[in-house]
CSV table of C-alpha atoms in Angstrom, one decimal:
chain,number,residue,atom,x,y,z
W,188,MET,CA,63.8,68.7,87.8
W,189,PRO,CA,66.0,66.5,85.7
W,190,LYS,CA,68.8,64.5,87.6
W,191,GLN,CA,71.4,66.3,89.3
W,192,ILE,CA,74.9,64.9,88.7
W,193,ASP,CA,77.9,64.8,91.1
W,194,LEU,CA,79.7,68.2,90.9
W,195,PHE,CA,82.7,67.2,93.0
W,196,ASN,CA,84.1,64.4,90.8
W,197,SER,CA,85.9,66.0,88.0
W,198,THR,CA,85.5,62.9,85.8
W,199,TYR,CA,82.1,61.5,85.0
W,200,GLY,CA,82.1,57.7,85.1
W,201,ASN,CA,79.5,56.9,82.5
W,202,PHE,CA,77.4,58.0,79.6
W,203,GLU,CA,74.4,59.3,81.6
W,204,GLU,CA,76.3,61.6,83.7
W,205,LYS,CA,78.4,63.0,80.9
W,206,VAL,CA,75.3,63.8,78.9
W,207,LEU,CA,73.5,65.4,82.2
W,208,ALA,CA,76.4,67.3,83.1
W,209,GLN,CA,76.6,68.8,79.4
W,210,ILE,CA,73.1,69.8,79.7
W,211,ARG,CA,73.3,71.4,83.2
W,212,ARG,CA,76.5,73.5,81.5
W,213,GLU,CA,74.3,74.5,78.8
W,214,THR,CA,71.5,75.5,80.8
W,215,TYR,CA,73.2,77.4,84.0
W,216,GLY,CA,76.7,78.3,82.4
W,217,GLU,CA,78.5,77.5,85.7
W,218,ASP,CA,77.1,74.6,87.7
W,219,ILE,CA,77.1,74.7,91.1
W,220,GLY,CA,74.7,72.0,91.7
W,221,GLN,CA,71.5,73.9,92.0
W,222,THR,CA,68.3,72.1,91.3
W,223,SER,CA,66.3,75.5,91.0
W,224,TRP,CA,66.1,78.3,88.5
W,225,ILE,CA,69.0,80.2,89.9
W,226,THR,CA,72.3,81.2,88.4
W,227,VAL,CA,75.5,82.0,90.0
W,228,ASP,CA,75.2,85.6,89.0
W,229,GLU,CA,71.6,85.8,90.8
W,230,TYR,CA,73.0,83.8,93.6
W,231,ASP,CA,76.0,86.1,94.3
W,232,ASN,CA,73.2,89.2,94.1
W,233,PHE,CA,70.9,87.6,96.8
W,234,TYR,CA,73.8,87.0,99.0
W,235,GLY,CA,74.8,90.7,98.8
W,236,TRP,CA,71.2,91.5,99.8
W,237,LEU,CA,71.4,89.7,103.0
W,238,ASN,CA,73.6,92.3,104.5
W,239,LEU,CA,75.4,89.9,106.5
W,240,PRO,CA,78.1,90.3,108.9
W,241,ALA,CA,81.6,88.5,108.6
W,242,GLY,CA,81.2,85.0,109.2
W,243,GLY,CA,77.7,85.2,109.4
W,244,HIS,CA,75.4,82.0,109.8
W,245,ILE,CA,72.9,81.4,107.2
W,246,LEU,CA,70.2,78.9,107.4
W,247,GLU,CA,69.1,77.4,103.8
W,248,ILE,CA,65.8,75.9,103.9
W,249,ALA,CA,65.3,73.2,101.3
W,250,SER,CA,69.2,72.6,100.6
W,251,GLY,CA,69.0,69.4,98.6
W,252,SER,CA,72.2,67.9,97.9
W,253,GLY,CA,74.1,71.1,99.1
W,254,GLY,CA,75.8,72.4,96.1
W,255,PRO,CA,74.6,76.1,96.4
W,256,ALA,CA,75.2,76.1,100.1
W,257,LEU,CA,78.8,74.9,99.7
W,258,TYR,CA,79.4,77.3,97.0
W,259,LEU,CA,78.4,80.3,99.5
W,260,ALA,CA,80.3,78.8,102.3
W,261,LYS,CA,83.4,78.7,100.2
W,262,LYS,CA,83.3,82.2,98.2
W,263,PHE,CA,81.8,84.2,100.8
W,264,GLU,CA,83.5,82.3,103.9
W,265,CYS,CA,80.2,82.5,105.7
W,266,ARG,CA,78.7,79.5,107.8
W,267,VAL,CA,75.8,77.8,106.3
W,268,THR,CA,73.4,75.2,107.7
W,269,GLY,CA,71.2,73.3,105.4
W,270,LEU,CA,68.0,71.5,105.9
W,271,ASP,CA,66.3,69.1,103.8
W,272,ILE,CA,63.6,66.4,103.9
W,273,ASN,CA,65.5,64.2,101.6
W,274,GLU,CA,67.8,61.9,103.5
W,275,GLU,CA,69.7,61.0,100.5
W,276,GLY,CA,70.2,64.7,99.6
W,277,ILE,CA,71.6,65.2,103.3
W,278,LYS,CA,74.0,62.5,103.1
W,279,THR,CA,75.5,63.8,99.7
W,280,ALA,CA,75.5,67.3,101.0
W,281,ASN,CA,77.7,66.0,104.0
W,282,ARG,CA,79.9,63.7,101.9
W,283,HIS,CA,80.7,66.7,99.2
W,284,ALA,CA,81.4,69.1,102.2
W,285,LEU,CA,83.9,66.3,103.5
W,286,GLU,CA,85.6,65.6,100.2
W,287,ALA,CA,85.7,69.4,99.5
W,288,LYS,CA,87.1,70.1,102.9
W,289,ILE,CA,84.4,72.7,103.5
W,290,THR,CA,84.1,72.8,107.2
W,291,ASN,CA,81.8,75.8,107.5
W,292,ALA,CA,78.8,74.3,105.9
W,293,LYS,CA,76.7,71.5,107.7
W,294,PHE,CA,73.4,69.8,106.4
W,295,GLN,CA,70.7,67.9,108.5
W,296,LEU,CA,67.5,65.9,108.2
W,297,ALA,CA,64.4,68.0,108.9
W,298,ASP,CA,60.8,68.7,107.9
W,299,VAL,CA,61.0,72.3,107.2
W,300,LYS,CA,57.1,72.6,107.3
W,301,GLN,CA,57.3,71.7,111.0
W,302,ARG,CA,59.2,73.3,113.9
W,303,LEU,CA,62.8,74.0,113.2
W,304,PRO,CA,65.4,72.0,115.5
W,305,PHE,CA,66.9,75.7,116.6
W,306,ASP,CA,66.6,77.9,119.5
W,307,ASP,CA,65.3,81.4,119.0
W,308,GLU,CA,67.2,83.8,117.3
W,309,THR,CA,70.2,81.6,116.0
W,310,PHE,CA,70.8,82.7,112.6
W,311,ASP,CA,71.9,85.7,110.8
W,312,ALA,CA,70.1,85.0,107.7
W,313,VAL,CA,67.5,82.5,106.2
W,314,MET,CA,67.4,81.7,102.5
W,315,CYS,CA,64.9,79.4,100.6
W,316,MET,CA,65.2,79.3,96.9
W,317,ASP,CA,62.4,78.6,94.5
W,318,SER,CA,61.0,76.2,97.3
W,319,ALA,CA,58.3,78.6,99.1
W,320,ASN,CA,55.5,77.3,96.7
W,321,HIS,CA,55.6,73.7,98.2
W,322,PHE,CA,54.7,74.9,101.6
W,323,GLY,CA,50.9,74.8,101.9
W,324,ASP,CA,50.9,76.8,105.3
W,325,ARG,CA,53.3,79.7,104.2
W,326,LEU,CA,52.4,81.7,107.2
W,327,SER,CA,53.4,78.9,109.7
W,328,VAL,CA,56.7,78.5,107.7
W,329,LEU,CA,57.5,82.2,107.7
W,330,ARG,CA,56.7,82.6,111.5
W,331,GLU,CA,59.4,79.7,112.1
W,332,TRP,CA,61.9,81.8,109.9
W,333,TYR,CA,61.2,84.7,112.1
W,334,ARG,CA,61.6,82.7,115.3
W,335,VAL,CA,65.1,81.3,114.4
W,336,LEU,CA,66.2,84.8,112.9
W,337,LYS,CA,68.1,87.0,115.1
W,338,ALA,CA,66.8,90.5,115.5
W,339,GLY,CA,67.6,93.0,112.7
W,340,ARG,CA,68.7,90.3,110.2
W,341,ARG,CA,67.2,89.4,107.1
W,342,VAL,CA,65.3,86.5,105.3
W,343,LEU,CA,65.3,86.1,101.6
W,344,PHE,CA,63.3,83.6,99.3
W,345,THR,CA,61.9,83.3,95.9
W,346,ASP,CA,58.3,82.1,94.9
W,347,PRO,CA,58.7,80.8,91.1
W,348,VAL,CA,55.0,80.7,90.7
W,349,VAL,CA,53.3,83.9,91.3
W,350,ILE,CA,50.0,84.3,89.7
W,351,THR,CA,50.3,87.5,87.4
W,352,GLY,CA,48.1,86.6,84.7
W,353,PRO,CA,45.3,84.1,83.3
W,354,VAL,CA,46.5,80.6,83.6
W,355,SER,CA,44.4,77.7,82.4
W,356,ASN,CA,43.8,74.5,84.7
W,357,GLU,CA,45.7,72.6,82.0
W,358,GLU,CA,48.5,74.9,82.3
W,359,LEU,CA,48.7,74.6,86.2
W,360,ALA,CA,48.4,71.0,85.9
W,361,ALA,CA,51.3,70.8,83.5
W,362,ARG,CA,53.5,73.3,85.6
W,363,SER,CA,52.7,71.5,89.1
W,364,ASN,CA,53.3,67.9,88.1
W,365,ILE,CA,56.1,67.3,90.4
W,366,GLY,CA,54.7,67.3,93.9
W,367,PHE,CA,52.5,69.9,95.8
W,368,PHE,CA,52.3,73.4,94.5
W,369,LEU,CA,50.8,76.4,96.1
W,370,PHE,CA,49.9,79.2,93.6
W,371,VAL,CA,49.1,82.5,95.1
W,372,PRO,CA,49.0,86.2,93.9
W,373,LEU,CA,51.9,88.5,95.0
W,374,GLU,CA,49.7,90.7,97.4
W,375,THR,CA,49.0,87.3,99.3
W,376,THR,CA,52.7,86.8,100.0
W,377,GLU,CA,53.4,90.3,101.1
W,378,ASN,CA,50.5,90.3,103.6
W,379,LEU,CA,51.9,86.8,105.1
W,380,ILE,CA,55.3,88.4,105.3
W,381,LYS,CA,53.8,91.3,107.5
W,382,GLU,CA,51.7,89.1,109.4
W,383,ALA,CA,54.6,86.8,110.4
W,384,GLY,CA,56.2,89.8,112.0
W,385,PHE,CA,58.8,90.8,109.4
W,386,LYS,CA,59.4,94.4,107.6
W,387,LEU,CA,59.2,94.0,103.7
W,388,ILE,CA,62.5,95.7,102.8
W,389,ARG,CA,62.6,94.5,98.6
W,390,ARG,CA,60.4,92.7,96.4
W,391,GLU,CA,61.8,92.2,93.0
W,392,ASP,CA,60.6,90.7,89.7
W,393,VAL,CA,63.1,88.2,88.7
W,394,THR,CA,61.2,86.2,86.2
W,395,GLY,CA,63.8,86.8,83.7
W,396,ASN,CA,66.0,84.0,85.2
W,397,ILE,CA,63.3,81.4,85.1
W,398,GLU,CA,62.4,82.2,81.4
W,399,LEU,CA,66.0,81.9,80.6
W,400,THR,CA,66.8,78.8,82.2
W,401,SER,CA,63.7,77.0,81.5
W,402,GLY,CA,64.3,77.9,77.8
W,403,ARG,CA,68.0,76.8,78.1
W,404,TRP,CA,66.7,73.3,79.6
W,405,HIS,CA,64.4,72.7,76.7
W,406,VAL,CA,66.4,73.4,74.0
W,407,SER,CA,69.6,71.6,75.4
W,408,ARG,CA,67.5,68.5,76.1
W,409,GLN,CA,65.9,68.8,72.4
W,410,LYS,CA,69.6,69.0,71.4
W,411,HIS,CA,70.5,65.9,73.1
W,412,ARG,CA,67.4,64.0,72.4
W,413,GLU,CA,68.8,60.9,71.3
W,414,ASP,CA,70.9,60.4,74.1
W,415,LEU,CA,68.4,61.3,76.7
W,416,ILE,CA,65.8,58.6,75.5
W,417,LYS,CA,68.3,56.1,75.9
W,418,ILE,CA,68.7,57.4,79.6
W,419,GLU,CA,65.0,58.4,80.3
W,420,ARG,CA,62.8,56.6,77.7
W,421,GLU,CA,60.9,58.5,75.5
W,422,GLU,CA,57.6,58.9,77.6
W,423,ARG,CA,59.6,60.5,80.2
W,424,PHE,CA,61.5,62.7,77.9
W,425,ASP,CA,58.3,64.0,76.1
W,426,GLY,CA,56.7,64.6,79.5
W,427,LEU,CA,59.7,66.6,80.9
W,428,GLN,CA,60.0,68.6,77.5
W,429,LYS,CA,56.1,69.6,77.9
W,430,PHE,CA,57.0,70.6,81.5
W,431,PHE,CA,59.8,73.0,80.3
W,432,ALA,CA,58.1,74.3,77.5
W,433,THR,CA,55.1,75.1,79.7
W,434,VAL,CA,57.3,77.0,82.3
W,435,TYR,CA,59.1,78.8,79.7
W,436,LYS,CA,55.5,80.1,77.8
W,437,LEU,CA,53.9,80.9,81.0
W,438,THR,CA,57.0,83.0,82.5
W,439,SER,CA,57.7,84.6,79.1
W,440,GLU,CA,54.3,85.5,78.8
W,441,ARG,CA,54.5,86.9,82.4
W,442,ARG,CA,51.3,84.9,83.4
W,443,LEU,CA,53.3,83.0,86.0
W,444,SER,CA,56.1,85.0,87.6
W,445,ARG,CA,59.1,84.6,90.0
W,446,PHE,CA,59.6,87.0,92.7
W,447,VAL,CA,62.3,87.6,95.1
W,448,PHE,CA,61.3,88.9,98.7
W,449,VAL,CA,63.6,90.0,101.3
W,450,ALA,CA,62.2,91.1,104.7
W,451,GLU,CA,63.8,92.1,107.9
W,452,LYS,CA,63.1,91.2,111.7
């Protein structure tokens, strides 16, 4: 995904930050520091589906530099613990929390594909936005989420690359050119959720949001083409435009879809 800017700085200090900030606003509307396909309206809806108690404690998996987690902590007055494998992201998230005086959110370094550094039944909810496709052993990850979740509580995650139609090898390569990707059909994830011990209580097609945001990314970047080439160079600009165009085409034709899953322990 394109570079994220510092959302807690009200004035951007240089040309690059101003351009990227404008593109993010044109893409997301309200920019909360997300690096996924989620918008604020969708995030608010997802929070409601967790059915959290007052002051409930959320574990956010793959929290990045913390923007969405801090948004939840501030708006809903819940506790949030974010985990990510990126050390710079964790440092940035904790710095933003300190600067914004948000004391009910903290972030720590962890490989979320391994055993999580928490006792059994620690959290009231587990969230993972648009990152489940990066976990090769999805069953093992789901079992860890089950372990750290309190009884009767919920996990919510999205998979943005569900196979729902014919996709060529060239299209798969273009869609997965950033790191490891796992492409599975809907039924596979449903079965793994049950095998991990959860009861699936909601499964919803939310492809419309990835179609919307990927299309906006592409259009906004094209609009700011001259500025972006100064920042990225032409080769990287063209590569990212191809990526967003591929995402938009596959999702608008519903050949790769995005689903949200809500399950209860």
